Amino acid sequence: MKTRITVLCDNIVGLKSPLLGEHGLAMLIERGREAYLFDTGQGQTLFHNAISLGKDLRKAKKIFLSHGHYDHTGGLEKVVSLKGEKDIFVHPHAFLPRFAVEKGKEHKKRNIGMRISKRTLEEMEGRIHLTDSFKEVAKGIYLTGEIPRINSFERGDEDLKIELNGKLVQDVCLDDQSLVIESRKGLIILFGCAHAGIVNTLIYIQEKMDTRKIFALMGGTHLNSDGEYRLRETFRYLKDLNFKKLGLSHCTGMTAVNHLMNLLKERVFIAHTGFTFEV
Ligand SMILES: [Fe+2]
Ligand SMILES: [Fe+2]
């Protein structure tokens, strides 16, 4: 069966494109008659872009959420309000209060959590499936659930905070999960922000799946946090990894994009708003 992936929301959009860009991420996965959404962006561009690209979001009955940040979950309310039942797959931590707090600017705490509660989604007849472990969520499609943090260089972004038991602590984003799609050419792995780290994520996925044949990696990789050590180690890992395509987008950061283009040449591309590929 063919798999088609279309980027519906991303930070980058072509100059003359009729599509809109925003800081956020959403991808549409189409397989046969089935359609799924991976994230929903901030909510300001999802519908405009979907309509412009001729995509009917009513067909996406299952929504997989990479984590509970506003730029991945902002379009959720509108998607769920579309006619038809919706299944939402999300880690329980996604609904907790989340903030971005820069060091030395603690008074400028920015709310970056989900704008809609679990209760409201349920009142709207959204069916919530809490996923904290590796699980097949549709035929040949898997959500990783919590990803074990096994290396010393993917420590997480210190500016990210979460409210746990009334206390604001560093948010290691336990809710961060990636989507794994089995395709004719090998696994396609979609990252939201990859707050767990792409190396931790890829090691875990290869452990869980019978095949190590990876075709494509795509999405936000948050490589701008954690400094040079992380970049170096991540590049080293990717250089040795056997895969065909790496589509960078969203929170990857231009420094990392430039390095990766130099390192991996034509295998790397920008997965901008409207980008689509079929396997
Ligand atoms: Fe993000
Ligand atoms: Fe994020």
PDB file of C-alpha atoms and ligand atoms in Angstrom:
ATOM      1  CA  MET A   1       0.000   0.000   0.000  1.00  0.00           C
ATOM      2  CA  LYS A   2       1.240   3.469  -0.855  1.00  0.00           C
ATOM      3  CA  THR A   3       1.957   5.924   1.941  1.00  0.00           C
ATOM      4  CA  ARG A   4       1.755   9.645   1.260  1.00  0.00           C
ATOM      5  CA  ILE A   5       2.969  12.204   3.801  1.00  0.00           C
ATOM      6  CA  THR A   6       2.174  15.895   3.455  1.00  0.00           C
ATOM      7  CA  VAL A   7       3.473  18.671   5.697  1.00  0.00           C
ATOM      8  CA  LEU A   8       0.444  20.808   6.522  1.00  0.00           C
ATOM      9  CA  CYS A   9       2.078  23.167   9.034  1.00  0.00           C
ATOM     10  CA  ASP A  10       5.679  24.199   9.381  1.00  0.00           C
ATOM     11  CA  ASN A  11       7.793  27.271  10.161  1.00  0.00           C
ATOM     12  CA  ILE A  12       9.011  27.477   6.565  1.00  0.00           C
ATOM     13  CA  VAL A  13       6.902  28.230   3.514  1.00  0.00           C
ATOM     14  CA  GLY A  14       7.922  29.128  -0.044  1.00  0.00           C
ATOM     15  CA  LEU A  15       7.919  32.834  -1.013  1.00  0.00           C
ATOM     16  CA  LYS A  16       5.295  32.520  -3.730  1.00  0.00           C
ATOM     17  CA  SER A  17       3.389  29.696  -2.101  1.00  0.00           C
ATOM     18  CA  PRO A  18      -0.316  30.215  -1.415  1.00  0.00           C
ATOM     19  CA  LEU A  19       0.224  28.314   1.849  1.00  0.00           C
ATOM     20  CA  LEU A  20       0.834  29.888   5.246  1.00  0.00           C
ATOM     21  CA  GLY A  21       3.711  29.243   7.642  1.00  0.00           C
ATOM     22  CA  GLU A  22       3.724  29.299  11.433  1.00  0.00           C
ATOM     23  CA  HIS A  23       5.966  28.085  14.224  1.00  0.00           C
ATOM     24  CA  GLY A  24       4.477  24.617  14.534  1.00  0.00           C
ATOM     25  CA  LEU A  25       4.148  21.222  12.981  1.00  0.00           C
ATOM     26  CA  ALA A  26       1.429  19.063  11.454  1.00  0.00           C
ATOM     27  CA  MET A  27       1.657  16.249   8.945  1.00  0.00           C
ATOM     28  CA  LEU A  28      -1.029  14.301   7.141  1.00  0.00           C
ATOM     29  CA  ILE A  29      -0.498  10.608   6.488  1.00  0.00           C
ATOM     30  CA  GLU A  30      -2.613   8.980   3.770  1.00  0.00           C
ATOM     31  CA  ARG A  31      -2.725   5.207   3.183  1.00  0.00           C
ATOM     32  CA  GLY A  32      -5.419   3.779   0.946  1.00  0.00           C
ATOM     33  CA  ARG A  33      -8.699   5.128   2.244  1.00  0.00           C
ATOM     34  CA  GLU A  34      -7.276   5.924   5.679  1.00  0.00           C
ATOM     35  CA  ALA A  35      -5.891   9.287   6.767  1.00  0.00           C
ATOM     36  CA  TYR A  36      -4.169  10.257   9.998  1.00  0.00           C
ATOM     37  CA  LEU A  37      -2.890  13.484  11.472  1.00  0.00           C
ATOM     38  CA  PHE A  38       0.430  13.703  13.249  1.00  0.00           C
ATOM     39  CA  ASP A  39       0.160  16.930  15.301  1.00  0.00           C
ATOM     40  CA  THR A  40      -2.002  19.937  14.443  1.00  0.00           C
ATOM     41  CA  GLY A  41       0.290  23.001  14.450  1.00  0.00           C
ATOM     42  CA  GLN A  42      -0.663  26.152  16.390  1.00  0.00           C
ATOM     43  CA  GLY A  43      -4.073  26.163  14.743  1.00  0.00           C
ATOM     44  CA  GLN A  44      -3.757  29.269  12.571  1.00  0.00           C
ATOM     45  CA  THR A  45      -2.628  27.625   9.347  1.00  0.00           C
ATOM     46  CA  LEU A  46      -3.818  24.010   9.440  1.00  0.00           C
ATOM     47  CA  PHE A  47      -7.189  24.493   7.770  1.00  0.00           C
ATOM     48  CA  HIS A  48      -6.074  27.118   5.290  1.00  0.00           C
ATOM     49  CA  ASN A  49      -3.226  24.872   4.138  1.00  0.00           C
ATOM     50  CA  ALA A  50      -5.290  21.686   4.112  1.00  0.00           C
ATOM     51  CA  ILE A  51      -7.962  23.309   1.943  1.00  0.00           C
ATOM     52  CA  SER A  52      -5.353  24.866  -0.368  1.00  0.00           C
ATOM     53  CA  LEU A  53      -3.778  21.436  -0.834  1.00  0.00           C
ATOM     54  CA  GLY A  54      -7.147  19.764  -1.418  1.00  0.00           C
ATOM     55  CA  LYS A  55      -6.980  17.717   1.788  1.00  0.00           C
ATOM     56  CA  ASP A  56     -10.194  16.914   3.646  1.00  0.00           C
ATOM     57  CA  LEU A  57      -9.366  16.778   7.362  1.00  0.00           C
ATOM     58  CA  ARG A  58     -12.677  15.053   8.124  1.00  0.00           C
ATOM     59  CA  LYS A  59     -11.089  11.910   6.753  1.00  0.00           C
ATOM     60  CA  ALA A  60      -8.420  11.944   9.474  1.00  0.00           C
ATOM     61  CA  LYS A  61     -10.175   9.901  12.136  1.00  0.00           C
ATOM     62  CA  LYS A  62      -7.058   9.303  14.194  1.00  0.00           C
ATOM     63  CA  ILE A  63      -4.860  12.057  15.546  1.00  0.00           C
ATOM     64  CA  PHE A  64      -1.451  11.241  16.968  1.00  0.00           C
ATOM     65  CA  LEU A  65       0.101  13.908  19.186  1.00  0.00           C
ATOM     66  CA  SER A  66       3.870  14.037  19.553  1.00  0.00           C
ATOM     67  CA  HIS A  67       3.649  16.008  22.828  1.00  0.00           C
ATOM     68  CA  GLY A  68       1.627  18.659  24.625  1.00  0.00           C
ATOM     69  CA  HIS A  69       3.215  21.901  23.385  1.00  0.00           C
ATOM     70  CA  TYR A  70       0.881  24.548  21.921  1.00  0.00           C
ATOM     71  CA  ASP A  71       2.596  24.536  18.525  1.00  0.00           C
ATOM     72  CA  HIS A  72       1.673  20.873  17.979  1.00  0.00           C
ATOM     73  CA  THR A  73      -1.765  20.806  19.560  1.00  0.00           C
ATOM     74  CA  GLY A  74      -3.297  24.222  18.751  1.00  0.00           C
ATOM     75  CA  GLY A  75      -5.388  22.946  15.847  1.00  0.00           C
ATOM     76  CA  LEU A  76      -6.862  20.103  17.848  1.00  0.00           C
ATOM     77  CA  GLU A  77     -10.099  21.778  18.930  1.00  0.00           C
ATOM     78  CA  LYS A  78     -11.073  22.654  15.390  1.00  0.00           C
ATOM     79  CA  VAL A  79     -10.143  19.228  14.042  1.00  0.00           C
ATOM     80  CA  VAL A  80     -12.150  17.461  16.739  1.00  0.00           C
ATOM     81  CA  SER A  81     -15.116  19.739  16.113  1.00  0.00           C
ATOM     82  CA  LEU A  82     -15.273  18.500  12.508  1.00  0.00           C
ATOM     83  CA  LYS A  83     -18.022  15.991  11.924  1.00  0.00           C
ATOM     84  CA  GLY A  84     -17.144  12.409  12.721  1.00  0.00           C
ATOM     85  CA  GLU A  85     -15.634  10.662  15.708  1.00  0.00           C
ATOM     86  CA  LYS A  86     -12.020  11.282  16.414  1.00  0.00           C
ATOM     87  CA  ASP A  87      -9.501   9.130  18.256  1.00  0.00           C
ATOM     88  CA  ILE A  88      -6.722  11.098  19.888  1.00  0.00           C
ATOM     89  CA  PHE A  89      -3.535   9.306  20.918  1.00  0.00           C
ATOM     90  CA  VAL A  90      -1.512  11.228  23.464  1.00  0.00           C
ATOM     91  CA  HIS A  91       0.737  10.718  26.487  1.00  0.00           C
ATOM     92  CA  PRO A  92      -0.921  11.640  29.828  1.00  0.00           C
ATOM     93  CA  HIS A  93       1.723  14.305  30.596  1.00  0.00           C
ATOM     94  CA  ALA A  94       0.687  16.284  27.534  1.00  0.00           C
ATOM     95  CA  PHE A  95      -2.187  17.812  29.490  1.00  0.00           C
ATOM     96  CA  LEU A  96      -0.014  19.189  32.334  1.00  0.00           C
ATOM     97  CA  PRO A  97       0.866  22.919  32.557  1.00  0.00           C
ATOM     98  CA  ARG A  98       4.045  23.651  30.550  1.00  0.00           C
ATOM     99  CA  PHE A  99       6.169  26.784  30.368  1.00  0.00           C
ATOM    100  CA  ALA A 100       9.224  28.239  28.695  1.00  0.00           C
ATOM    101  CA  VAL A 101      11.398  30.153  31.148  1.00  0.00           C
ATOM    102  CA  GLU A 102      14.701  31.645  30.039  1.00  0.00           C
ATOM    103  CA  LYS A 103      17.493  31.641  32.610  1.00  0.00           C
ATOM    104  CA  GLY A 104      17.570  35.036  34.403  1.00  0.00           C
ATOM    105  CA  LYS A 105      14.133  35.957  33.050  1.00  0.00           C
ATOM    106  CA  GLU A 106      12.024  33.893  35.446  1.00  0.00           C
ATOM    107  CA  HIS A 107       9.434  36.724  35.637  1.00  0.00           C
ATOM    108  CA  LYS A 108       8.705  36.231  31.921  1.00  0.00           C
ATOM    109  CA  LYS A 109       7.276  32.737  32.137  1.00  0.00           C
ATOM    110  CA  ARG A 110       5.608  31.798  28.831  1.00  0.00           C
ATOM    111  CA  ASN A 111       2.746  29.332  28.752  1.00  0.00           C
ATOM    112  CA  ILE A 112       3.528  26.800  26.037  1.00  0.00           C
ATOM    113  CA  GLY A 113       1.146  24.049  27.099  1.00  0.00           C
ATOM    114  CA  MET A 114      -1.982  22.702  25.454  1.00  0.00           C
ATOM    115  CA  ARG A 115      -4.768  25.258  25.146  1.00  0.00           C
ATOM    116  CA  ILE A 116      -7.503  22.653  25.439  1.00  0.00           C
ATOM    117  CA  SER A 117      -8.160  20.314  28.359  1.00  0.00           C
ATOM    118  CA  LYS A 118      -8.740  16.576  28.281  1.00  0.00           C
ATOM    119  CA  ARG A 119     -12.218  17.157  29.655  1.00  0.00           C
ATOM    120  CA  THR A 120     -13.199  19.593  26.915  1.00  0.00           C
ATOM    121  CA  LEU A 121     -11.947  17.190  24.263  1.00  0.00           C
ATOM    122  CA  GLU A 122     -14.027  14.413  25.778  1.00  0.00           C
ATOM    123  CA  GLU A 123     -17.085  16.676  25.943  1.00  0.00           C
ATOM    124  CA  MET A 124     -16.580  17.243  22.226  1.00  0.00           C
ATOM    125  CA  GLU A 125     -16.664  13.468  21.734  1.00  0.00           C
ATOM    126  CA  GLY A 126     -12.980  13.106  21.180  1.00  0.00           C
ATOM    127  CA  ARG A 127     -11.870   9.656  22.310  1.00  0.00           C
ATOM    128  CA  ILE A 128      -8.624   9.974  24.218  1.00  0.00           C
ATOM    129  CA  HIS A 129      -6.192   7.060  24.172  1.00  0.00           C
ATOM    130  CA  LEU A 130      -3.393   7.579  26.664  1.00  0.00           C
ATOM    131  CA  THR A 131      -0.179   6.148  25.253  1.00  0.00           C
ATOM    132  CA  ASP A 132       2.920   5.887  27.389  1.00  0.00           C
ATOM    133  CA  SER A 133       4.484   2.815  25.833  1.00  0.00           C
ATOM    134  CA  PHE A 134       5.289   1.545  22.333  1.00  0.00           C
ATOM    135  CA  LYS A 135       2.048   0.644  20.603  1.00  0.00           C
ATOM    136  CA  GLU A 136       0.564  -0.128  17.188  1.00  0.00           C
ATOM    137  CA  VAL A 137      -2.063   2.619  16.761  1.00  0.00           C
ATOM    138  CA  ALA A 138      -3.173   1.759  13.212  1.00  0.00           C
ATOM    139  CA  LYS A 139      -2.182  -1.013  10.836  1.00  0.00           C
ATOM    140  CA  GLY A 140       1.579  -0.732  10.410  1.00  0.00           C
ATOM    141  CA  ILE A 141       1.752   2.549  12.336  1.00  0.00           C
ATOM    142  CA  TYR A 142       3.281   2.787  15.807  1.00  0.00           C
ATOM    143  CA  LEU A 143       3.646   5.425  18.492  1.00  0.00           C
ATOM    144  CA  THR A 144       6.790   5.114  20.575  1.00  0.00           C
ATOM    145  CA  GLY A 145       5.353   6.203  23.921  1.00  0.00           C
ATOM    146  CA  GLU A 146       8.001   7.264  26.457  1.00  0.00           C
ATOM    147  CA  ILE A 147      11.519   7.011  25.113  1.00  0.00           C
ATOM    148  CA  PRO A 148      14.299   5.824  27.455  1.00  0.00           C
ATOM    149  CA  ARG A 149      17.053   8.454  27.832  1.00  0.00           C
ATOM    150  CA  ILE A 150      20.201   6.421  27.534  1.00  0.00           C
ATOM    151  CA  ASN A 151      22.949   8.805  26.451  1.00  0.00           C
ATOM    152  CA  SER A 152      24.760  11.716  28.083  1.00  0.00           C
ATOM    153  CA  PHE A 153      24.399  14.255  25.280  1.00  0.00           C
ATOM    154  CA  GLU A 154      20.613  14.525  24.861  1.00  0.00           C
ATOM    155  CA  ARG A 155      19.778  16.117  28.188  1.00  0.00           C
ATOM    156  CA  GLY A 156      16.803  18.213  27.124  1.00  0.00           C
ATOM    157  CA  ASP A 157      16.182  21.950  26.938  1.00  0.00           C
ATOM    158  CA  GLU A 158      16.770  23.652  30.294  1.00  0.00           C
ATOM    159  CA  ASP A 159      14.354  26.459  29.443  1.00  0.00           C
ATOM    160  CA  LEU A 160      11.420  24.050  29.332  1.00  0.00           C
ATOM    161  CA  LYS A 161       9.451  23.636  32.557  1.00  0.00           C
ATOM    162  CA  ILE A 162       6.522  21.534  33.659  1.00  0.00           C
ATOM    163  CA  GLU A 163       4.259  21.779  36.694  1.00  0.00           C
ATOM    164  CA  LEU A 164       4.401  18.471  38.565  1.00  0.00           C
ATOM    165  CA  ASN A 165       2.599  18.165  41.924  1.00  0.00           C
ATOM    166  CA  GLY A 166       2.355  21.964  42.171  1.00  0.00           C
ATOM    167  CA  LYS A 167       6.089  22.469  41.553  1.00  0.00           C
ATOM    168  CA  LEU A 168       7.771  23.931  38.485  1.00  0.00           C
ATOM    169  CA  VAL A 169      10.623  21.620  37.449  1.00  0.00           C
ATOM    170  CA  GLN A 170      12.703  21.043  34.318  1.00  0.00           C
ATOM    171  CA  ASP A 171      10.569  19.437  31.659  1.00  0.00           C
ATOM    172  CA  VAL A 172      12.328  16.482  30.102  1.00  0.00           C
ATOM    173  CA  CYS A 173       9.163  16.003  28.019  1.00  0.00           C
ATOM    174  CA  LEU A 174       8.328  12.444  28.969  1.00  0.00           C
ATOM    175  CA  ASP A 175       5.310  12.858  26.698  1.00  0.00           C
ATOM    176  CA  ASP A 176       7.526  13.241  23.632  1.00  0.00           C
ATOM    177  CA  GLN A 177       6.832  10.434  21.193  1.00  0.00           C
ATOM    178  CA  SER A 178       7.543   9.766  17.557  1.00  0.00           C
ATOM    179  CA  LEU A 179       5.506   7.991  14.922  1.00  0.00           C
ATOM    180  CA  VAL A 180       6.829   4.934  13.074  1.00  0.00           C
ATOM    181  CA  ILE A 181       5.271   3.941   9.764  1.00  0.00           C
ATOM    182  CA  GLU A 182       6.008   0.694   7.967  1.00  0.00           C
ATOM    183  CA  SER A 183       6.344   1.318   4.248  1.00  0.00           C
ATOM    184  CA  ARG A 184       7.388  -0.657   1.194  1.00  0.00           C
ATOM    185  CA  LYS A 185      10.856   0.871   1.353  1.00  0.00           C
ATOM    186  CA  GLY A 186      11.439   0.617   5.094  1.00  0.00           C
ATOM    187  CA  LEU A 187      10.448   2.548   8.182  1.00  0.00           C
ATOM    188  CA  ILE A 188       9.394   6.170   7.974  1.00  0.00           C
ATOM    189  CA  ILE A 189       9.926   7.908  11.301  1.00  0.00           C
ATOM    190  CA  LEU A 190       8.190  11.196  12.090  1.00  0.00           C
ATOM    191  CA  PHE A 191       9.433  13.446  14.892  1.00  0.00           C
ATOM    192  CA  GLY A 192       7.371  16.210  16.522  1.00  0.00           C
ATOM    193  CA  CYS A 193      10.113  18.130  18.346  1.00  0.00           C
ATOM    194  CA  ALA A 194      12.127  15.033  19.335  1.00  0.00           C
ATOM    195  CA  HIS A 195      12.600  16.451  22.824  1.00  0.00           C
ATOM    196  CA  ALA A 196      13.751  12.963  23.882  1.00  0.00           C
ATOM    197  CA  GLY A 197      16.605  13.351  21.387  1.00  0.00           C
ATOM    198  CA  ILE A 198      16.701  11.803  17.937  1.00  0.00           C
ATOM    199  CA  VAL A 199      19.460   9.371  18.884  1.00  0.00           C
ATOM    200  CA  ASN A 200      17.573   8.067  21.938  1.00  0.00           C
ATOM    201  CA  THR A 201      14.461   7.857  19.767  1.00  0.00           C
ATOM    202  CA  LEU A 202      16.110   5.990  16.899  1.00  0.00           C
ATOM    203  CA  ILE A 203      17.867   3.500  19.179  1.00  0.00           C
ATOM    204  CA  TYR A 204      14.573   2.758  20.928  1.00  0.00           C
ATOM    205  CA  ILE A 205      12.632   2.317  17.674  1.00  0.00           C
ATOM    206  CA  GLN A 206      15.218  -0.075  16.270  1.00  0.00           C
ATOM    207  CA  GLU A 207      15.042  -2.074  19.483  1.00  0.00           C
ATOM    208  CA  LYS A 208      11.264  -2.312  19.273  1.00  0.00           C
ATOM    209  CA  MET A 209      10.809  -3.085  15.581  1.00  0.00           C
ATOM    210  CA  ASP A 210      11.850  -6.330  13.928  1.00  0.00           C
ATOM    211  CA  THR A 211      13.385  -4.487  11.001  1.00  0.00           C
ATOM    212  CA  ARG A 212      16.268  -2.064  11.176  1.00  0.00           C
ATOM    213  CA  LYS A 213      15.653  -0.928   7.644  1.00  0.00           C
ATOM    214  CA  ILE A 214      14.986   2.783   7.915  1.00  0.00           C
ATOM    215  CA  PHE A 215      13.900   4.628   4.821  1.00  0.00           C
ATOM    216  CA  ALA A 216      13.179   8.168   5.991  1.00  0.00           C
ATOM    217  CA  LEU A 217      13.333  10.434   9.029  1.00  0.00           C
ATOM    218  CA  MET A 218      11.282  13.590   9.068  1.00  0.00           C
ATOM    219  CA  GLY A 219      10.199  16.416  11.371  1.00  0.00           C
ATOM    220  CA  GLY A 220      11.410  18.720  14.126  1.00  0.00           C
ATOM    221  CA  THR A 221      14.626  17.674  15.847  1.00  0.00           C
ATOM    222  CA  HIS A 222      15.269  20.493  18.375  1.00  0.00           C
ATOM    223  CA  LEU A 223      18.993  20.249  17.718  1.00  0.00           C
ATOM    224  CA  ASN A 224      19.563  23.839  18.839  1.00  0.00           C
ATOM    225  CA  SER A 225      19.454  22.879  22.522  1.00  0.00           C
ATOM    226  CA  ASP A 226      22.244  21.205  24.532  1.00  0.00           C
ATOM    227  CA  GLY A 227      25.154  22.809  22.678  1.00  0.00           C
ATOM    228  CA  GLU A 228      27.987  21.520  20.497  1.00  0.00           C
ATOM    229  CA  TYR A 229      28.540  18.207  22.254  1.00  0.00           C
ATOM    230  CA  ARG A 230      25.042  17.057  21.342  1.00  0.00           C
ATOM    231  CA  LEU A 231      25.409  18.243  17.753  1.00  0.00           C
ATOM    232  CA  ARG A 232      28.716  16.406  17.330  1.00  0.00           C
ATOM    233  CA  GLU A 233      27.438  13.154  18.794  1.00  0.00           C
ATOM    234  CA  THR A 234      24.177  13.321  16.828  1.00  0.00           C
ATOM    235  CA  PHE A 235      26.028  13.926  13.549  1.00  0.00           C
ATOM    236  CA  ARG A 236      28.353  11.020  14.339  1.00  0.00           C
ATOM    237  CA  TYR A 237      25.363   8.725  14.923  1.00  0.00           C
ATOM    238  CA  LEU A 238      23.506   9.813  11.778  1.00  0.00           C
ATOM    239  CA  LYS A 239      26.629   9.423   9.640  1.00  0.00           C
ATOM    240  CA  ASP A 240      26.804   5.738  10.559  1.00  0.00           C
ATOM    241  CA  LEU A 241      23.073   5.098  10.350  1.00  0.00           C
ATOM    242  CA  ASN A 242      21.714   3.422   7.229  1.00  0.00           C
ATOM    243  CA  PHE A 243      18.802   5.483   5.892  1.00  0.00           C
ATOM    244  CA  LYS A 244      17.852   7.189   2.643  1.00  0.00           C
ATOM    245  CA  LYS A 245      16.189  10.505   3.466  1.00  0.00           C
ATOM    246  CA  LEU A 246      16.221  13.090   6.243  1.00  0.00           C
ATOM    247  CA  GLY A 247      13.545  15.788   6.079  1.00  0.00           C
ATOM    248  CA  LEU A 248      14.355  18.579   8.531  1.00  0.00           C
ATOM    249  CA  SER A 249      11.750  21.029   9.714  1.00  0.00           C
ATOM    250  CA  HIS A 250      10.202  23.056  12.517  1.00  0.00           C
ATOM    251  CA  CYS A 251      12.555  23.400  15.539  1.00  0.00           C
ATOM    252  CA  THR A 252      15.688  21.862  13.999  1.00  0.00           C
ATOM    253  CA  GLY A 253      17.683  25.123  13.843  1.00  0.00           C
ATOM    254  CA  MET A 254      19.655  26.464  10.888  1.00  0.00           C
ATOM    255  CA  THR A 255      23.091  25.572  12.301  1.00  0.00           C
ATOM    256  CA  ALA A 256      22.149  21.926  12.448  1.00  0.00           C
ATOM    257  CA  VAL A 257      20.455  22.061   9.025  1.00  0.00           C
ATOM    258  CA  ASN A 258      23.627  23.473   7.428  1.00  0.00           C
ATOM    259  CA  HIS A 259      25.899  20.921   9.077  1.00  0.00           C
ATOM    260  CA  LEU A 260      23.632  18.032   8.151  1.00  0.00           C
ATOM    261  CA  MET A 261      23.382  19.161   4.538  1.00  0.00           C
ATOM    262  CA  ASN A 262      27.169  19.223   4.340  1.00  0.00           C
ATOM    263  CA  LEU A 263      27.507  15.875   6.021  1.00  0.00           C
ATOM    264  CA  LEU A 264      24.745  13.860   4.377  1.00  0.00           C
ATOM    265  CA  LYS A 265      24.455  15.746   1.077  1.00  0.00           C
ATOM    266  CA  GLU A 266      21.477  14.899  -1.144  1.00  0.00           C
ATOM    267  CA  ARG A 267      19.854  12.711   1.481  1.00  0.00           C
ATOM    268  CA  VAL A 268      18.850  15.875   3.395  1.00  0.00           C
ATOM    269  CA  PHE A 269      15.969  18.159   2.464  1.00  0.00           C
ATOM    270  CA  ILE A 270      13.774  20.768   4.130  1.00  0.00           C
ATOM    271  CA  ALA A 271      10.337  19.374   4.908  1.00  0.00           C
ATOM    272  CA  HIS A 272       8.613  22.742   4.526  1.00  0.00           C
ATOM    273  CA  THR A 273       4.897  23.562   4.504  1.00  0.00           C
ATOM    274  CA  GLY A 274       3.293  21.796   1.555  1.00  0.00           C
ATOM    275  CA  PHE A 275       6.140  19.326   1.073  1.00  0.00           C
ATOM    276  CA  THR A 276       4.846  15.920   0.147  1.00  0.00           C
ATOM    277  CA  PHE A 277       6.340  12.541  -0.593  1.00  0.00           C
ATOM    278  CA  GLU A 278       4.974   9.162  -1.496  1.00  0.00           C
ATOM    279  CA  VAL A 279       6.427   5.717  -0.910  1.00  0.00           C
TER     280      VAL A 279
HETATM  281 FE    FE B   1       7.600  22.366  18.561  1.00  0.00          FE
HETATM  282 FE    FE B   2       8.007  21.086  21.671  1.00  0.00          FE
END
